[in-house]
Tab-separated table of C-alpha atoms in Angstrom:
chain	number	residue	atom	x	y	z
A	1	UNK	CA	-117.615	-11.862	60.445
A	2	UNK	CA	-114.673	-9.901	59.036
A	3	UNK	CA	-113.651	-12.992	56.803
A	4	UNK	CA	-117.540	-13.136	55.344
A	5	UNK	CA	-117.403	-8.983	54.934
A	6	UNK	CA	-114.572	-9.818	53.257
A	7	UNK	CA	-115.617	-11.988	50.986
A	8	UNK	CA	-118.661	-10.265	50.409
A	9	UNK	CA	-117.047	-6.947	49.234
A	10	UNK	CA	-114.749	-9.076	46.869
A	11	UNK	CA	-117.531	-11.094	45.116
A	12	UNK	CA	-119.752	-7.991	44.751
A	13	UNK	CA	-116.606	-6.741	43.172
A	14	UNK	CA	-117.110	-9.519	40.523
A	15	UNK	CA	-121.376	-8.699	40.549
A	16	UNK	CA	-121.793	-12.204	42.499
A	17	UNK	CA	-124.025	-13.154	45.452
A	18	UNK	CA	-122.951	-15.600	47.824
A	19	UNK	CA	-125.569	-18.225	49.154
A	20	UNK	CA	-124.059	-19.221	52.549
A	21	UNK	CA	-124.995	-22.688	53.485
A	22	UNK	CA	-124.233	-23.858	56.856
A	23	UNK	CA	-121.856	-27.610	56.972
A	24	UNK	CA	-125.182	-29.343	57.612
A	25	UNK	CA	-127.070	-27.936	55.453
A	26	UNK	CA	-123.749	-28.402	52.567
A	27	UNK	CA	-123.606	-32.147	53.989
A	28	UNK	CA	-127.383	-32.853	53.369
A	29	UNK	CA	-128.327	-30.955	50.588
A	30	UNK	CA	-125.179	-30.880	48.497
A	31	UNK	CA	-123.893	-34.562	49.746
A	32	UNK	CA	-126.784	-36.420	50.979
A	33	UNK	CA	-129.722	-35.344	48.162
A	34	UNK	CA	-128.026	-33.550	45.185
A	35	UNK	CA	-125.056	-35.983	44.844
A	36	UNK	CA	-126.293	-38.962	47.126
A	37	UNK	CA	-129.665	-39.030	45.252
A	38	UNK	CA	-130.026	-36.916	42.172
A	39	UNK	CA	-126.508	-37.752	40.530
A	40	UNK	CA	-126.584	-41.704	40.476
A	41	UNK	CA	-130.315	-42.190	39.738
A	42	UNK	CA	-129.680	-39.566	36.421
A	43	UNK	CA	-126.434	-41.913	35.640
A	44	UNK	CA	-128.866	-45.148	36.017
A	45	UNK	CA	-126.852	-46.312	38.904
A	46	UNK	CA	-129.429	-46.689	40.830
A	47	UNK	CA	-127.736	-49.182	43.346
A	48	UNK	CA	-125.924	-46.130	44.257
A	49	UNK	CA	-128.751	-43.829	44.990
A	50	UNK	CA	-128.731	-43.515	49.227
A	51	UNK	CA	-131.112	-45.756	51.556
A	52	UNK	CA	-131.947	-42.924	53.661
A	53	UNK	CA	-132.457	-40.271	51.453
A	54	UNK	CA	-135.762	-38.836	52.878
A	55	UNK	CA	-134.224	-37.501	55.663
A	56	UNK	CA	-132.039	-35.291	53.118
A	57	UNK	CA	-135.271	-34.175	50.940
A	58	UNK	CA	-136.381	-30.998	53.324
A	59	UNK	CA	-133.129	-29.528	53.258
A	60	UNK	CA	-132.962	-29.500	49.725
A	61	UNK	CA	-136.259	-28.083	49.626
A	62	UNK	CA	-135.254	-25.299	52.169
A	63	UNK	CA	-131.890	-24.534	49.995
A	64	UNK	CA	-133.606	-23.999	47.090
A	65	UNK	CA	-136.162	-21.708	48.661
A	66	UNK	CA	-132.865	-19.940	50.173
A	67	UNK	CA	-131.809	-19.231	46.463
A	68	UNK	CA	-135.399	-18.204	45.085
A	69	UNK	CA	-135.339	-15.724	47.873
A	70	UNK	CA	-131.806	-14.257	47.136
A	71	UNK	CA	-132.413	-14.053	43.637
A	72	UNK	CA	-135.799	-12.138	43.907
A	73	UNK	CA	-133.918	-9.708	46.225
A	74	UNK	CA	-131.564	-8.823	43.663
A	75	UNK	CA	-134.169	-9.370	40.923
A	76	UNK	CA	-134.970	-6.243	38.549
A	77	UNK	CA	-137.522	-5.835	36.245
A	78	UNK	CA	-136.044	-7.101	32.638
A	79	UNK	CA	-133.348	-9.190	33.955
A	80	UNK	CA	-132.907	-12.662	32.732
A	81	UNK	CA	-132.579	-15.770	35.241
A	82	UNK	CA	-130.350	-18.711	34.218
A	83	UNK	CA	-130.634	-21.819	36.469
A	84	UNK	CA	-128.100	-24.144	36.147
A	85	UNK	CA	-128.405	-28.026	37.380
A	86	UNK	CA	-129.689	-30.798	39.713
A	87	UNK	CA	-128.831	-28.980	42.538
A	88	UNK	CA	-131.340	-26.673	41.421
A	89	UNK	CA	-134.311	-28.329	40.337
A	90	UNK	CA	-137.038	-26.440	42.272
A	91	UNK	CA	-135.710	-23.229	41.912
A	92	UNK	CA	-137.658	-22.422	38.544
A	93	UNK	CA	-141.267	-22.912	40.073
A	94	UNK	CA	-139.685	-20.690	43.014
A	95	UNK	CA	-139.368	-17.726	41.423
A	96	UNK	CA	-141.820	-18.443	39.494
A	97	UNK	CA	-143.982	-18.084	42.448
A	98	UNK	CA	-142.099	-14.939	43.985
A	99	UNK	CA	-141.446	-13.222	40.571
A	100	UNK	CA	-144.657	-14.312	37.968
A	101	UNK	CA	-143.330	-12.468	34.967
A	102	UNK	CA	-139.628	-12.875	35.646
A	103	UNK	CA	-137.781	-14.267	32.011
A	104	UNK	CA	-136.257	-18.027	33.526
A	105	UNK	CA	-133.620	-20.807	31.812
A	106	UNK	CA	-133.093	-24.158	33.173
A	107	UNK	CA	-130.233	-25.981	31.735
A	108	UNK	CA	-129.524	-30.086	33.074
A	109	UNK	CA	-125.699	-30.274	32.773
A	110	UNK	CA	-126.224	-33.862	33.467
A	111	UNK	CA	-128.258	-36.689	31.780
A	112	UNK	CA	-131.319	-36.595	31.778
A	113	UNK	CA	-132.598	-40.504	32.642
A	114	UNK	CA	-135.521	-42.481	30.746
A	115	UNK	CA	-138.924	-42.099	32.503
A	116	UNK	CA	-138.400	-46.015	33.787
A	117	UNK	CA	-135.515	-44.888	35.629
A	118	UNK	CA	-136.945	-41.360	36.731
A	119	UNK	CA	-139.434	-43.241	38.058
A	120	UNK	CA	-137.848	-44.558	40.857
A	121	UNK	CA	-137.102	-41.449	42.275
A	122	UNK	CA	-139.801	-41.087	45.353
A	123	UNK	CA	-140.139	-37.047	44.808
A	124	UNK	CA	-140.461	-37.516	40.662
A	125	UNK	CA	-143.597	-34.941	40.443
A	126	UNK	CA	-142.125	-32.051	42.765
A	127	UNK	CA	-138.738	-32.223	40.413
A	128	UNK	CA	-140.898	-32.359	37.240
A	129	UNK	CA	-142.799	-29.572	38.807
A	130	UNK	CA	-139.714	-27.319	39.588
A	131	UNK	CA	-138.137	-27.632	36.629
A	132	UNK	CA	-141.689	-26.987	34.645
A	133	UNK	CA	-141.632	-23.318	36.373
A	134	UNK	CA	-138.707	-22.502	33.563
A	135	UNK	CA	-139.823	-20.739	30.066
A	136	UNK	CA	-136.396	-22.664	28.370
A	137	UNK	CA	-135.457	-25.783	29.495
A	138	UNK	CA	-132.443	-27.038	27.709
A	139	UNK	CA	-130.353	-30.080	27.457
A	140	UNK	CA	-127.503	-31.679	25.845
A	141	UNK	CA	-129.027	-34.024	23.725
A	142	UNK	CA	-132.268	-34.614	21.861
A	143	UNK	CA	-132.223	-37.980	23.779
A	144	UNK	CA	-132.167	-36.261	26.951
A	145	UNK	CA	-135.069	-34.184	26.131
A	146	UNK	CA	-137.150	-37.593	24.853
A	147	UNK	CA	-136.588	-38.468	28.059
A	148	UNK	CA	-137.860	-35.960	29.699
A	149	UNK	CA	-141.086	-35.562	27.728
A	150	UNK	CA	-141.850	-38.810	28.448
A	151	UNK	CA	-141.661	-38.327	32.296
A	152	UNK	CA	-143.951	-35.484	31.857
A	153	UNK	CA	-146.323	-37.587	30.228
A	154	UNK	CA	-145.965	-40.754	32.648
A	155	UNK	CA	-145.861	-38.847	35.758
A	156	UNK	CA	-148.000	-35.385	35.277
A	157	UNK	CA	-150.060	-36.581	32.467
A	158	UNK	CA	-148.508	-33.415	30.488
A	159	UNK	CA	-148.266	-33.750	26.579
A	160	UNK	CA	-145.695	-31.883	24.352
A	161	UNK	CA	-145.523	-31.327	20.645
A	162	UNK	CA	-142.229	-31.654	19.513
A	163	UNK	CA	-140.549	-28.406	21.184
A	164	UNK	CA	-143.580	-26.854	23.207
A	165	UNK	CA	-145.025	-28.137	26.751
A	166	UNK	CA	-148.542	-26.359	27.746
A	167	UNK	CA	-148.102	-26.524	31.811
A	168	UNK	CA	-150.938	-24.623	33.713
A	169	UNK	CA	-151.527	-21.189	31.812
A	170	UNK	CA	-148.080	-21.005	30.376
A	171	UNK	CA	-146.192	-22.128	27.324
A	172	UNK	CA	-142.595	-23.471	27.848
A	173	UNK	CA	-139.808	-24.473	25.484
A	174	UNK	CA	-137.328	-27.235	25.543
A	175	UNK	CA	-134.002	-27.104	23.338
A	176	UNK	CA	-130.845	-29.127	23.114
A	177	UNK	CA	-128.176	-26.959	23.739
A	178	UNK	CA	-125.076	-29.256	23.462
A	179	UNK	CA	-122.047	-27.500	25.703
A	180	UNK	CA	-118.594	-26.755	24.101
A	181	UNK	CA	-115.384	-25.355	25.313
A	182	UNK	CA	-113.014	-22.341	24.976
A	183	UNK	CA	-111.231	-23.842	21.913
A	184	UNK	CA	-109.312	-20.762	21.249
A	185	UNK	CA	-107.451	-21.076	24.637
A	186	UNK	CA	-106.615	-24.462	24.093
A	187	UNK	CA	-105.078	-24.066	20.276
A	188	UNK	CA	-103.607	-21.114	21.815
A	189	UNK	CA	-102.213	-23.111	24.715
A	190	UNK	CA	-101.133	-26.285	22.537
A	191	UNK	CA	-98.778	-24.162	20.713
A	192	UNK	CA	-97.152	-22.487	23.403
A	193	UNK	CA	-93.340	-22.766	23.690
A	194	UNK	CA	-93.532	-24.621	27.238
A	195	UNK	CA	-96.256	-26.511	26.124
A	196	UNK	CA	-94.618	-27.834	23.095
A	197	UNK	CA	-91.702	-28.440	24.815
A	198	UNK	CA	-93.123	-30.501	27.227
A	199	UNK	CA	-94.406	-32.583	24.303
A	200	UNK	CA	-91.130	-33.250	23.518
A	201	UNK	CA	-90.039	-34.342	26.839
A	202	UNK	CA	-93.144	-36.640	27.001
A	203	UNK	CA	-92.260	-38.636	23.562
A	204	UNK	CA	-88.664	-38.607	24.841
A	205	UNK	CA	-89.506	-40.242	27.918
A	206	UNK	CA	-91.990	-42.566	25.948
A	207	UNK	CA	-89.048	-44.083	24.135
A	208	UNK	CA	-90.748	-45.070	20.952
A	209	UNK	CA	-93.918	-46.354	23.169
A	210	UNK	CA	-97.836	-45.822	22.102
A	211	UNK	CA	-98.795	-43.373	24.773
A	212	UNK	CA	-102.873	-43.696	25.722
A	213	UNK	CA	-104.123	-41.284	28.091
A	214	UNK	CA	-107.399	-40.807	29.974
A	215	UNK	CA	-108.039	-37.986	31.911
A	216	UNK	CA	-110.822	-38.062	34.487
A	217	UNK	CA	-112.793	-36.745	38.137
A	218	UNK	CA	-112.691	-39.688	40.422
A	219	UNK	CA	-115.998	-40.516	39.972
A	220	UNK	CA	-118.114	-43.831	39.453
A	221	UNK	CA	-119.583	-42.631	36.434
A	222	UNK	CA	-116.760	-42.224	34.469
A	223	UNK	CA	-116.111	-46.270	34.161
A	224	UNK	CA	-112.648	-45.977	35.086
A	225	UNK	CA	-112.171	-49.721	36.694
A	226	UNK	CA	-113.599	-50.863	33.755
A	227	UNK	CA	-111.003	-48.694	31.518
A	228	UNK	CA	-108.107	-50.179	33.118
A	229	UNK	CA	-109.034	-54.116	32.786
A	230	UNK	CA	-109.751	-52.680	29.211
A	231	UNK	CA	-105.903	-52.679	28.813
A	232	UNK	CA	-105.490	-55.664	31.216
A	233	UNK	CA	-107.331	-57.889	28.721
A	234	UNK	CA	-105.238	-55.915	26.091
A	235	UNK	CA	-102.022	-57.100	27.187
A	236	UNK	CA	-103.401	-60.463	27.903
A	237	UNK	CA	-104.507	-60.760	24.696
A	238	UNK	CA	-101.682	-59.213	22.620
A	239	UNK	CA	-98.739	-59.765	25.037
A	240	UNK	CA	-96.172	-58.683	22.526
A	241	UNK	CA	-97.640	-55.064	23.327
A	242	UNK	CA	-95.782	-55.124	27.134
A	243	UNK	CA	-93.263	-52.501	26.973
A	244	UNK	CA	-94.502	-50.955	24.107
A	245	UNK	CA	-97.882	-49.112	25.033
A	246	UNK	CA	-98.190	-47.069	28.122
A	247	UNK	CA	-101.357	-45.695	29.576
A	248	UNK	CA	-100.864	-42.199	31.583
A	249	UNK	CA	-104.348	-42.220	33.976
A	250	UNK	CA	-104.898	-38.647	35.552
A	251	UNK	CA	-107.610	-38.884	38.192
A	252	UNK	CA	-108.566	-35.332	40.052
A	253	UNK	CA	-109.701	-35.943	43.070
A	254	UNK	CA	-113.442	-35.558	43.929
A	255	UNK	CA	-116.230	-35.480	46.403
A	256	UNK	CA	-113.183	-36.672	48.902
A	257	UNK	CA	-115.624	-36.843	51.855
A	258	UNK	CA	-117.979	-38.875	50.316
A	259	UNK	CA	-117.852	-42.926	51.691
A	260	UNK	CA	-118.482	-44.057	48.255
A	261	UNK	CA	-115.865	-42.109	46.613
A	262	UNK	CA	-113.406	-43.103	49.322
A	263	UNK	CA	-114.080	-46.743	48.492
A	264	UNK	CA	-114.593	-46.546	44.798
A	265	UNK	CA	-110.924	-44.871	44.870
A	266	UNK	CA	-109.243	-47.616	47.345
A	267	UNK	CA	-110.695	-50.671	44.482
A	268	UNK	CA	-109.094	-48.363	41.814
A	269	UNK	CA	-105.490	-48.228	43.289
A	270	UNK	CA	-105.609	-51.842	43.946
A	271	UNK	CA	-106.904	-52.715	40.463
A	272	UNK	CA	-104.222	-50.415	39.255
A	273	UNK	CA	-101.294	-51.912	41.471
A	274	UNK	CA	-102.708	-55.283	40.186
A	275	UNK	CA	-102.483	-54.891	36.699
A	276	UNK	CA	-99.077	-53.184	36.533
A	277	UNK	CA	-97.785	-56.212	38.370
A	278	UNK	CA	-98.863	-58.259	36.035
A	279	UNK	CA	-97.817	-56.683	32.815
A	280	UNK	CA	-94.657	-55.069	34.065
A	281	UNK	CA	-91.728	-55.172	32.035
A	282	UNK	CA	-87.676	-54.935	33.510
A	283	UNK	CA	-87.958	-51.022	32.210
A	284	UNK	CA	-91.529	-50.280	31.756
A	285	UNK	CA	-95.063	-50.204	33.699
A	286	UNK	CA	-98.823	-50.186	31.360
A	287	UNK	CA	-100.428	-47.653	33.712
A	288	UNK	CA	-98.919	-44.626	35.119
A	289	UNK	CA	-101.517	-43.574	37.365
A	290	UNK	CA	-101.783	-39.987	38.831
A	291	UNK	CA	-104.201	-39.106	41.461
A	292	UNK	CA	-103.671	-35.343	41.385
A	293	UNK	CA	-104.858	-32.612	39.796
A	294	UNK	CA	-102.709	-31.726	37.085
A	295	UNK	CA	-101.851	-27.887	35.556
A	296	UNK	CA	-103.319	-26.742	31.923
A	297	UNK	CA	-99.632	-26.731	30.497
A	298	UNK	CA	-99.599	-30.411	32.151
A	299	UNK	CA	-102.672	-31.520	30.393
A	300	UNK	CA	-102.514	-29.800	27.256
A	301	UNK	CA	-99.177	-31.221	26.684
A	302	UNK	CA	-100.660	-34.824	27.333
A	303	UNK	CA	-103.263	-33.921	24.798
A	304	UNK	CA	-100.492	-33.135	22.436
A	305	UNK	CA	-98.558	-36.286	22.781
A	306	UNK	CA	-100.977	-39.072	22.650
A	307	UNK	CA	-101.554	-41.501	20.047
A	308	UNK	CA	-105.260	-42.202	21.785
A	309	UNK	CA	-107.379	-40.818	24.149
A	310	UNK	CA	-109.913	-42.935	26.122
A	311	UNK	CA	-112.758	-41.125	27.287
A	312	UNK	CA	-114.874	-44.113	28.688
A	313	UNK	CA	-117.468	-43.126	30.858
A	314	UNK	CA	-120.525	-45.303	31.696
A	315	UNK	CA	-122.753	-42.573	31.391
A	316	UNK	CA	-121.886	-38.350	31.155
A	317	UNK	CA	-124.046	-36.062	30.430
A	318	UNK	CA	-121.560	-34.426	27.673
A	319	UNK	CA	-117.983	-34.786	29.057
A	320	UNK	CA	-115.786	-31.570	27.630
A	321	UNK	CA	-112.450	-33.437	28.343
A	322	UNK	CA	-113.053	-35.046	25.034
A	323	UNK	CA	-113.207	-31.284	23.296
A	324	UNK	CA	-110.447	-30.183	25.310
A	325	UNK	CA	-108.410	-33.081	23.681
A	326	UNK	CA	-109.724	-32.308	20.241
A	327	UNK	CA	-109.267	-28.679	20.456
A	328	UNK	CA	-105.190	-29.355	21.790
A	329	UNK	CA	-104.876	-31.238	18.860
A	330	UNK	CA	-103.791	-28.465	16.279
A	331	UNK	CA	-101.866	-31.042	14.522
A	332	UNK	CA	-104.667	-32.484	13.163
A	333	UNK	CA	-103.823	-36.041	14.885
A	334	UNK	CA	-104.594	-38.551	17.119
A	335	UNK	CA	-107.502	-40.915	17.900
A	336	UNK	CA	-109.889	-40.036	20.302
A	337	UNK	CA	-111.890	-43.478	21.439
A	338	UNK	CA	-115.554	-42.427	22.996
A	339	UNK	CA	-118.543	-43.808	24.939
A	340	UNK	CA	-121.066	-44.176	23.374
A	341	UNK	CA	-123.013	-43.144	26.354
A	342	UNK	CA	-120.930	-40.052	26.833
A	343	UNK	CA	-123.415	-37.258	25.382
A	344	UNK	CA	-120.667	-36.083	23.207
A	345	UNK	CA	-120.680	-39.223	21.221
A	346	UNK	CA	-124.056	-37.459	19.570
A	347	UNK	CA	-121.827	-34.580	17.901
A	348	UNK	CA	-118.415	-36.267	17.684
A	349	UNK	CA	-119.067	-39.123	15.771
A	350	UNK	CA	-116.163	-39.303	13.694
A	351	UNK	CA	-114.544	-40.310	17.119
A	352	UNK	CA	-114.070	-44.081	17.130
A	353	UNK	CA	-117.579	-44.830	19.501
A	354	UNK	CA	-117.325	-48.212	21.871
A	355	UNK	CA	-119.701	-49.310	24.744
A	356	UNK	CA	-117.805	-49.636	27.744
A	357	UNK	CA	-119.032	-52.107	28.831
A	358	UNK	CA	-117.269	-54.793	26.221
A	359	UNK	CA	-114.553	-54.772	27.569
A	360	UNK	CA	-112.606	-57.242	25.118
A	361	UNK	CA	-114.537	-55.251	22.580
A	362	UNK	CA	-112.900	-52.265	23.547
A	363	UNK	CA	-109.637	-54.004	23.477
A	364	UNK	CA	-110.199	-55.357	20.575
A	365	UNK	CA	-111.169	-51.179	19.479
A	366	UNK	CA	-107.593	-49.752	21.055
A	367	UNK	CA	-105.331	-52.415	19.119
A	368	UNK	CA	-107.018	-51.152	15.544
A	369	UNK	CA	-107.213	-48.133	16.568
A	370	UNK	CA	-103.234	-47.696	17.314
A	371	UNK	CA	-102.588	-49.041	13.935
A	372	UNK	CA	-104.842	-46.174	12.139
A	373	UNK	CA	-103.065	-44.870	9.024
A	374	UNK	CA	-102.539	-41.556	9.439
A	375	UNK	CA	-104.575	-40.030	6.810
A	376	UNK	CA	-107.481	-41.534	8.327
A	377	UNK	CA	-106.751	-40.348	11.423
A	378	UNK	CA	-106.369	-36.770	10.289
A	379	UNK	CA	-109.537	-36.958	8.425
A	380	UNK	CA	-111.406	-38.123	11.391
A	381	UNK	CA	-109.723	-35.126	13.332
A	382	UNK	CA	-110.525	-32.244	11.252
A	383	UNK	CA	-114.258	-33.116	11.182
A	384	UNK	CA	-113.859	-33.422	14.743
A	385	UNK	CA	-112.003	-29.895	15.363
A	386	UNK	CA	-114.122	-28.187	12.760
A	387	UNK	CA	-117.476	-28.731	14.383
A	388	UNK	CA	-116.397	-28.243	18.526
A	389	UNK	CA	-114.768	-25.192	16.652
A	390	UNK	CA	-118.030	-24.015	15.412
A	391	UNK	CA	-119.415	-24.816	18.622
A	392	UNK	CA	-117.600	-23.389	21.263
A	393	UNK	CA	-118.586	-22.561	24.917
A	394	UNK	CA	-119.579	-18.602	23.604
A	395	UNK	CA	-121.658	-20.198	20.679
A	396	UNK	CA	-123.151	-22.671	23.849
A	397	UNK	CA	-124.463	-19.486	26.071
A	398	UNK	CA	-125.075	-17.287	23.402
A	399	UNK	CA	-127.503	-19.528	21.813
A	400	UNK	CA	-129.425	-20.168	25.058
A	401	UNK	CA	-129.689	-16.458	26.527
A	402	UNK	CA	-131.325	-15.722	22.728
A	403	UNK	CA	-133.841	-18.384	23.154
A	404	UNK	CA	-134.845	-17.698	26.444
A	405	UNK	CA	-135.440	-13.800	25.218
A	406	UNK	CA	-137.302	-15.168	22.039
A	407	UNK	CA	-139.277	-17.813	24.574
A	408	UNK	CA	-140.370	-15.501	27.312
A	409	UNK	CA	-141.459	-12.694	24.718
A	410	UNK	CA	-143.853	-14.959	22.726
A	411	UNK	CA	-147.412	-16.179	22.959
A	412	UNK	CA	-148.691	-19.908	22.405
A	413	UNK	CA	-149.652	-19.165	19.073
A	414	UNK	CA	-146.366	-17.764	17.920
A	415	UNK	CA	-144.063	-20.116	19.599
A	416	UNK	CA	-145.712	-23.119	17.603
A	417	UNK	CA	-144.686	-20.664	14.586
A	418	UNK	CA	-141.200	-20.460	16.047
A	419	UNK	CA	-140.866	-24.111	16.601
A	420	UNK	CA	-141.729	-24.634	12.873
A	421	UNK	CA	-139.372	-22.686	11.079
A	422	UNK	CA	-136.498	-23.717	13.572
């Protein structure tokens, strides 16, 4: 009790309101539906969603009623409601229900998946439904918003024109908000003194070798097996590149308690081990693998000093690590290599795109793309740096918190005027 009083006093310090969850509500909500259920099935790997997931379903219901509750509590009139997530999908319609002319966001920091996938998903119409009690509802990409339109129409019979949804007596909004990062923190910290001379310890201990880096959550999604027999069937292929390319792998450790995760990290270490046995050289290994988080001055610096950066993920809803790299990169160089499934690849397409899934077609991709000449590679990276400049994580929330105000203020008849001069 004196810990929670605690805490209490010290996030009402900060104007926040804990939600305390109890470990089995945490393990079935927050494990067993959000992230045993929601997450694969919106990342189309469906043969991961969970057998037994119905027995997860009421507690997720309950948790989100637990937040509706604490939010109307601490709800006054004119304030503005920003839900964030899967984890969160009923909460609109919630509050909808305890506060009727409350102003409410929704933002899907994930993929949204096509309606044949969505499908699937046994409790498709309450989700819809949730979500639907939201005056914004934004996404990353236009693509996840098709989507989404589409499972309106296929599962609640609901129509949109281009930007509006009619649900009920209400008129909603959708919007593609596309997520940036603090780029002035990360030019700021990629010309730091420490930073830059960690660069230089980096190259030295490089010895004249490419350095590729990939820096990732452990986490099926991001394709990382796949990544490393990318270089496997590099060096196979082009076995005059042993000793001269290294790979530098961070994985942060994730969702440790999860079985999957346990098991999905135990085939990476062995694929790893595998491959570096293979390819090994008397003074050199391809993949330097680090399961550890790593600090800013760490990563920044490996920003700094690669030639490439593979950012592979079999599906993401946006994946900021390739901005972060970008934004580190106030040199104007290096190649950043990018799914084409990452939703990034819809803004940074002057990044070299790939499907990971190919993987000799990605090796094929990382041997031209080490022997870029470097004015093309510095024209590709001030495009790049230029646009996540122009939209940065302030630009990101800034944007949304207007629409919602402009979308919560208007009638039917002047939204569809909005919508046409946007």
């Amino acid at each position: 009790t004196r810990q929670r009083n605690h805490l209490d006093k010290e996030l009402s310090d900060l104007r926040t309101v804990p939600v305390y969850l109890s470990h089995r509500e945490i393990n079935r909500y927050y494990e067993g539906f959000s992230n045993g259920v929601l997450w694969p099935l919106f990342h189309y790997q469906t043969d991961m969603v969970q057998d037994d997931a119905w027995r997860y379903w009421k507690t997720y219901v309950e948790v989100n009623q637990r937040f509706a509750e604490v939010v109307a509590d601490k709800y006054q009139e004119g304030d503005l409601i920003w839900v964030h997530d899967y984890q969160l999908t009923l909460l609109p319609t919630m509050l909808r229900r305890l506060i009727p002319t409350a102003r409410i966001g929704f933002f899907l920091h994930i993929p949204f998946p096509s309606s044949e996938v969505f499908r699937i998903l046994p409790w498709r119409t309450q989700i819809l439904k949730g979500i639907l009690g939201a005056d914004l509802i934004g996404f990353h990409t236009y693509s996840y918003m098709r989507h989404f339109t589409r499972s309106l129409l296929t599962v609640l019979g609901v129509e949109s024109k281009g930007e509006i949804v009619s649900y009920e007596d209400r008129t909603l909004i959708l919007g593609v908000f596309p997520m940036g990062v603090d780029t002035a923190k990360f030019e700021r910290l990629a010309n730091e003194k420490n930073v830059l001379e960690r660069v230089a310890e980096i190259q030295q201990e490089c010895r004249g070798q490419k350095l590729i880096i990939g820096v990732d959550r452990l986490d099926y999604i991001k394709g990382l097996p796949r990544r490393m027999l990318t270089v496997d069937r590099l060096l196979e292929r082009e076995p005059s590149l042993r000793g001269k390319v290294r790979m530098i792998q961070v994985v942060v450790p994730s969702r440790t308690k999860v079985d999957s995760y346990k098991q999905y990290q135990q085939k990476l270490d062995e694929l790893v081990g595998r491959i570096n046995g293979v390819h090994a050289t008397v003074n050199s290994v391809p993949i330097h693998y680090l399961y550890r988080s790593v600090s800013q001055t760490e990563l920044v610096a490996l920003y700094r000093s690669a030639q490439l950066m593979l950012v592979t993920p079999l599906r993401d809803g946006m994946n900021l690590v390739a901005k972060e790299f970008i934004a580190s990169r106030t040199d104007e160089d290096g190649i950043l290599i990018l799914s084409e499934f990452a939703g990034a690849a819809a803004e940074l397409r002057e990044a070299i795109l790939i499907n990971p899934y190919d993987i000799d077609g990605v090796a094929t991709t990382i041997k031209k793309a080490l022997t870029l000449p470097s004015e093309e590679r510095q024209a590709r990276m001030r495009i790049l740096r230029s646009r996540i400049l122009a939209n940065n994580c302030y630009h990101w929330s800034n944007n949304f918190i207007q629409t919602l105000q402009k979308a919560s203020r208007v009638r039917p008849v002047a939204v569809q005027a909005l919508s046409s001069s946007d």
